[in-house]
Amino acid sequence: MTRSLEQVAMDLSQFYHRVSLGTFPTPVARISLAGIKSDARIWIKSDDKSSRIYGGNKSRKLEFILGQSRRPVLTFGPLGSHHVYATAMHARALCRQTAAVLVPQHMTPHHELVHTKILKLCSPVVTLSASPLALAAQVGNVIELSKRGPMGYQICPPGGTSPIGTLGYVVGALELAAQIAAGQLPVPAKIFVPLGTGGTSVGIAIGMAMAGLVTETVAVRVVPELALPKISLAWLMAGTLRLIRKAGLNAPSKKDIRFSIRNGFSKKYAVTNPAADNAMQLARQAGIELETTYSAKTMAALIADATGAARPLEPLLFWQTFADVAPSL
Ligand SMILES: *Cc1c(COP(=O)(O)O)cnc(C)c1O
């Protein structure tokens, strides 16, 4: 007997003790970008609305990660990291504390804002120094930190990206496939999503293949190749497929997983560029808020496809991964 998409998602959720942190399914809608010359149909999947605690793409991953333990959480990220903020907000909703280890990076006003929230939410916070000597001294602090608490900390990886976190987006893609099956939107030819630590895009690509859809997941690279080489993505994909099989489900074969990396839309991590600024403006006119590190660069790649010389394969789907932080905290 073949299981329904909903049943497969439920099986994965139960087997891995997924906790509920969000409101799903997130909405899908057709959008029009008034400023571009293209008749490609463009759709959006609004994961900005994934949670009342804090939306965006981290909540799906955290539902699986935080389901693995009840210990306080230790996590990592650059200053102003959405991931650290999301982890602290969701852990707090489960009455768990978050300790954070942060590394310096280029700071926009948006990063500054998120950073002030992180300082209020997390304890302790260790900000690593950029200088190698000071850094070496701090490593000891971090190791000490990891041993504290009655049972120590649960380690939450940077970006919430591990095979278990990636299952959140496998389930996310199954959710999209169910919306397609229900006639809410056509099968997208391509899904555009940022490539930061990879959990979001790899999970979506696996989930679409599990649903038997021939959609290509286009992962728009916002981090340098050195920070996330292809081998890490292959490892992540293999590990996630292993977890799916361990739960007694049919994992798709690698050749059915349509995943591609789009380079050239982000010269420097967290630093914007004219195409991203333009995409941000066009999206804002359509009522969609983006930020410069991930989502604006991803929208820029979608726009380049929609307006390119060759007639684009369509419909295109923009997977919104950004949610603004709560104004009051
Ligand atoms: C963290 C983040 C991403 C990165 O997703 P990965 O799963 O790490 O590739 C994308 N978009 C936004 C808005 C984020 O905050």
PDB file of N, CA and C in Angstrom, residues 16 51 54 71 82 134 139 146 162 195 202 204 212 233 237 241 244 253 256 272 274 279 308 311:
ATOM      1  N   TYR A  16      10.747  10.603  14.684  1.00  0.00           N
ATOM      2  CA  TYR A  16      11.821  11.464  15.207  1.00  0.00           C
ATOM      3  C   TYR A  16      11.344  12.481  16.248  1.00  0.00           C
ATOM      4  N   SER A  51       5.661  30.461  11.951  1.00  0.00           N
ATOM      5  CA  SER A  51       5.519  30.333  13.401  1.00  0.00           C
ATOM      6  C   SER A  51       5.171  31.675  14.030  1.00  0.00           C
ATOM      7  N   TYR A  54       8.568  32.678  16.163  1.00  0.00           N
ATOM      8  CA  TYR A  54       9.431  33.367  15.208  1.00  0.00           C
ATOM      9  C   TYR A  54       9.440  32.532  13.928  1.00  0.00           C
ATOM     10  N   ARG A  71      17.471  19.094  27.083  1.00  0.00           N
ATOM     11  CA  ARG A  71      18.549  19.832  27.748  1.00  0.00           C
ATOM     12  C   ARG A  71      18.602  21.283  27.253  1.00  0.00           C
ATOM     13  N   HIS A  82      20.168  34.874  12.339  1.00  0.00           N
ATOM     14  CA  HIS A  82      18.755  34.484  12.456  1.00  0.00           C
ATOM     15  C   HIS A  82      18.642  33.139  13.155  1.00  0.00           C
ATOM     16  N   ALA A 134      43.699  35.293  20.697  1.00  0.00           N
ATOM     17  CA  ALA A 134      42.581  35.455  21.619  1.00  0.00           C
ATOM     18  C   ALA A 134      41.588  34.314  21.405  1.00  0.00           C
ATOM     19  N   VAL A 139      38.622  29.135  23.099  1.00  0.00           N
ATOM     20  CA  VAL A 139      38.167  27.774  22.811  1.00  0.00           C
ATOM     21  C   VAL A 139      37.959  27.003  24.110  1.00  0.00           C
ATOM     22  N   SER A 146      30.319  23.699  27.245  1.00  0.00           N
ATOM     23  CA  SER A 146      29.615  22.530  26.743  1.00  0.00           C
ATOM     24  C   SER A 146      29.451  21.456  27.816  1.00  0.00           C
ATOM     25  N   SER A 162      21.739  19.756  10.039  1.00  0.00           N
ATOM     26  CA  SER A 162      22.260  18.420  10.272  1.00  0.00           C
ATOM     27  C   SER A 162      21.237  17.549   9.558  1.00  0.00           C
ATOM     28  N   LEU A 195      21.102  29.186  -0.407  1.00  0.00           N
ATOM     29  CA  LEU A 195      22.023  28.147   0.055  1.00  0.00           C
ATOM     30  C   LEU A 195      22.964  28.768   1.076  1.00  0.00           C
ATOM     31  N   VAL A 202      18.547  21.332   0.497  1.00  0.00           N
ATOM     32  CA  VAL A 202      18.718  19.869   0.371  1.00  0.00           C
ATOM     33  C   VAL A 202      17.435  19.156   0.813  1.00  0.00           C
ATOM     34  N   ILE A 204      14.372  20.329   0.748  1.00  0.00           N
ATOM     35  CA  ILE A 204      13.318  20.539  -0.255  1.00  0.00           C
ATOM     36  C   ILE A 204      13.541  19.608  -1.459  1.00  0.00           C
ATOM     37  N   GLY A 212       7.579  12.460  -5.835  1.00  0.00           N
ATOM     38  CA  GLY A 212       7.518  12.051  -7.233  1.00  0.00           C
ATOM     39  C   GLY A 212       7.372  13.217  -8.198  1.00  0.00           C
ATOM     40  N   LEU A 233      27.582  19.047   1.160  1.00  0.00           N
ATOM     41  CA  LEU A 233      26.187  18.889   0.743  1.00  0.00           C
ATOM     42  C   LEU A 233      25.880  17.425   0.437  1.00  0.00           C
ATOM     43  N   MET A 237      23.104  15.240   2.304  1.00  0.00           N
ATOM     44  CA  MET A 237      22.055  14.533   1.574  1.00  0.00           C
ATOM     45  C   MET A 237      22.047  13.047   1.946  1.00  0.00           C
ATOM     46  N   LEU A 241      18.991  11.001   3.811  1.00  0.00           N
ATOM     47  CA  LEU A 241      18.364   9.822   3.182  1.00  0.00           C
ATOM     48  C   LEU A 241      18.434   8.610   4.123  1.00  0.00           C
ATOM     49  N   ILE A 244      15.709   8.808   6.643  1.00  0.00           N
ATOM     50  CA  ILE A 244      14.403   8.480   6.049  1.00  0.00           C
ATOM     51  C   ILE A 244      14.232   6.958   5.986  1.00  0.00           C
ATOM     52  N   SER A 253      15.973   7.756  -4.857  1.00  0.00           N
ATOM     53  CA  SER A 253      17.349   7.482  -5.283  1.00  0.00           C
ATOM     54  C   SER A 253      17.986   8.802  -5.699  1.00  0.00           C
ATOM     55  N   ASP A 256      17.026  10.747  -8.812  1.00  0.00           N
ATOM     56  CA  ASP A 256      15.715  11.409  -8.877  1.00  0.00           C
ATOM     57  C   ASP A 256      15.686  12.738  -8.124  1.00  0.00           C
ATOM     58  N   THR A 272      25.476  43.205   0.434  1.00  0.00           N
ATOM     59  CA  THR A 272      24.513  43.271  -0.653  1.00  0.00           C
ATOM     60  C   THR A 272      25.173  43.681  -1.975  1.00  0.00           C
ATOM     61  N   PRO A 274      23.964  45.340  -6.295  1.00  0.00           N
ATOM     62  CA  PRO A 274      22.878  46.043  -6.994  1.00  0.00           C
ATOM     63  C   PRO A 274      21.711  45.122  -7.383  1.00  0.00           C
ATOM     64  N   ALA A 279      16.125  43.528  -6.498  1.00  0.00           N
ATOM     65  CA  ALA A 279      15.158  42.459  -6.205  1.00  0.00           C
ATOM     66  C   ALA A 279      14.368  42.796  -4.937  1.00  0.00           C
ATOM     67  N   GLY A 308      15.530  36.133 -18.411  1.00  0.00           N
ATOM     68  CA  GLY A 308      16.679  35.745 -19.239  1.00  0.00           C
ATOM     69  C   GLY A 308      16.302  35.628 -20.708  1.00  0.00           C
ATOM     70  N   ARG A 311      13.501  31.422 -23.173  1.00  0.00           N
ATOM     71  CA  ARG A 311      12.184  31.382 -22.556  1.00  0.00           C
ATOM     72  C   ARG A 311      12.278  30.519 -21.301  1.00  0.00           C
TER      73      ARG A 311
END
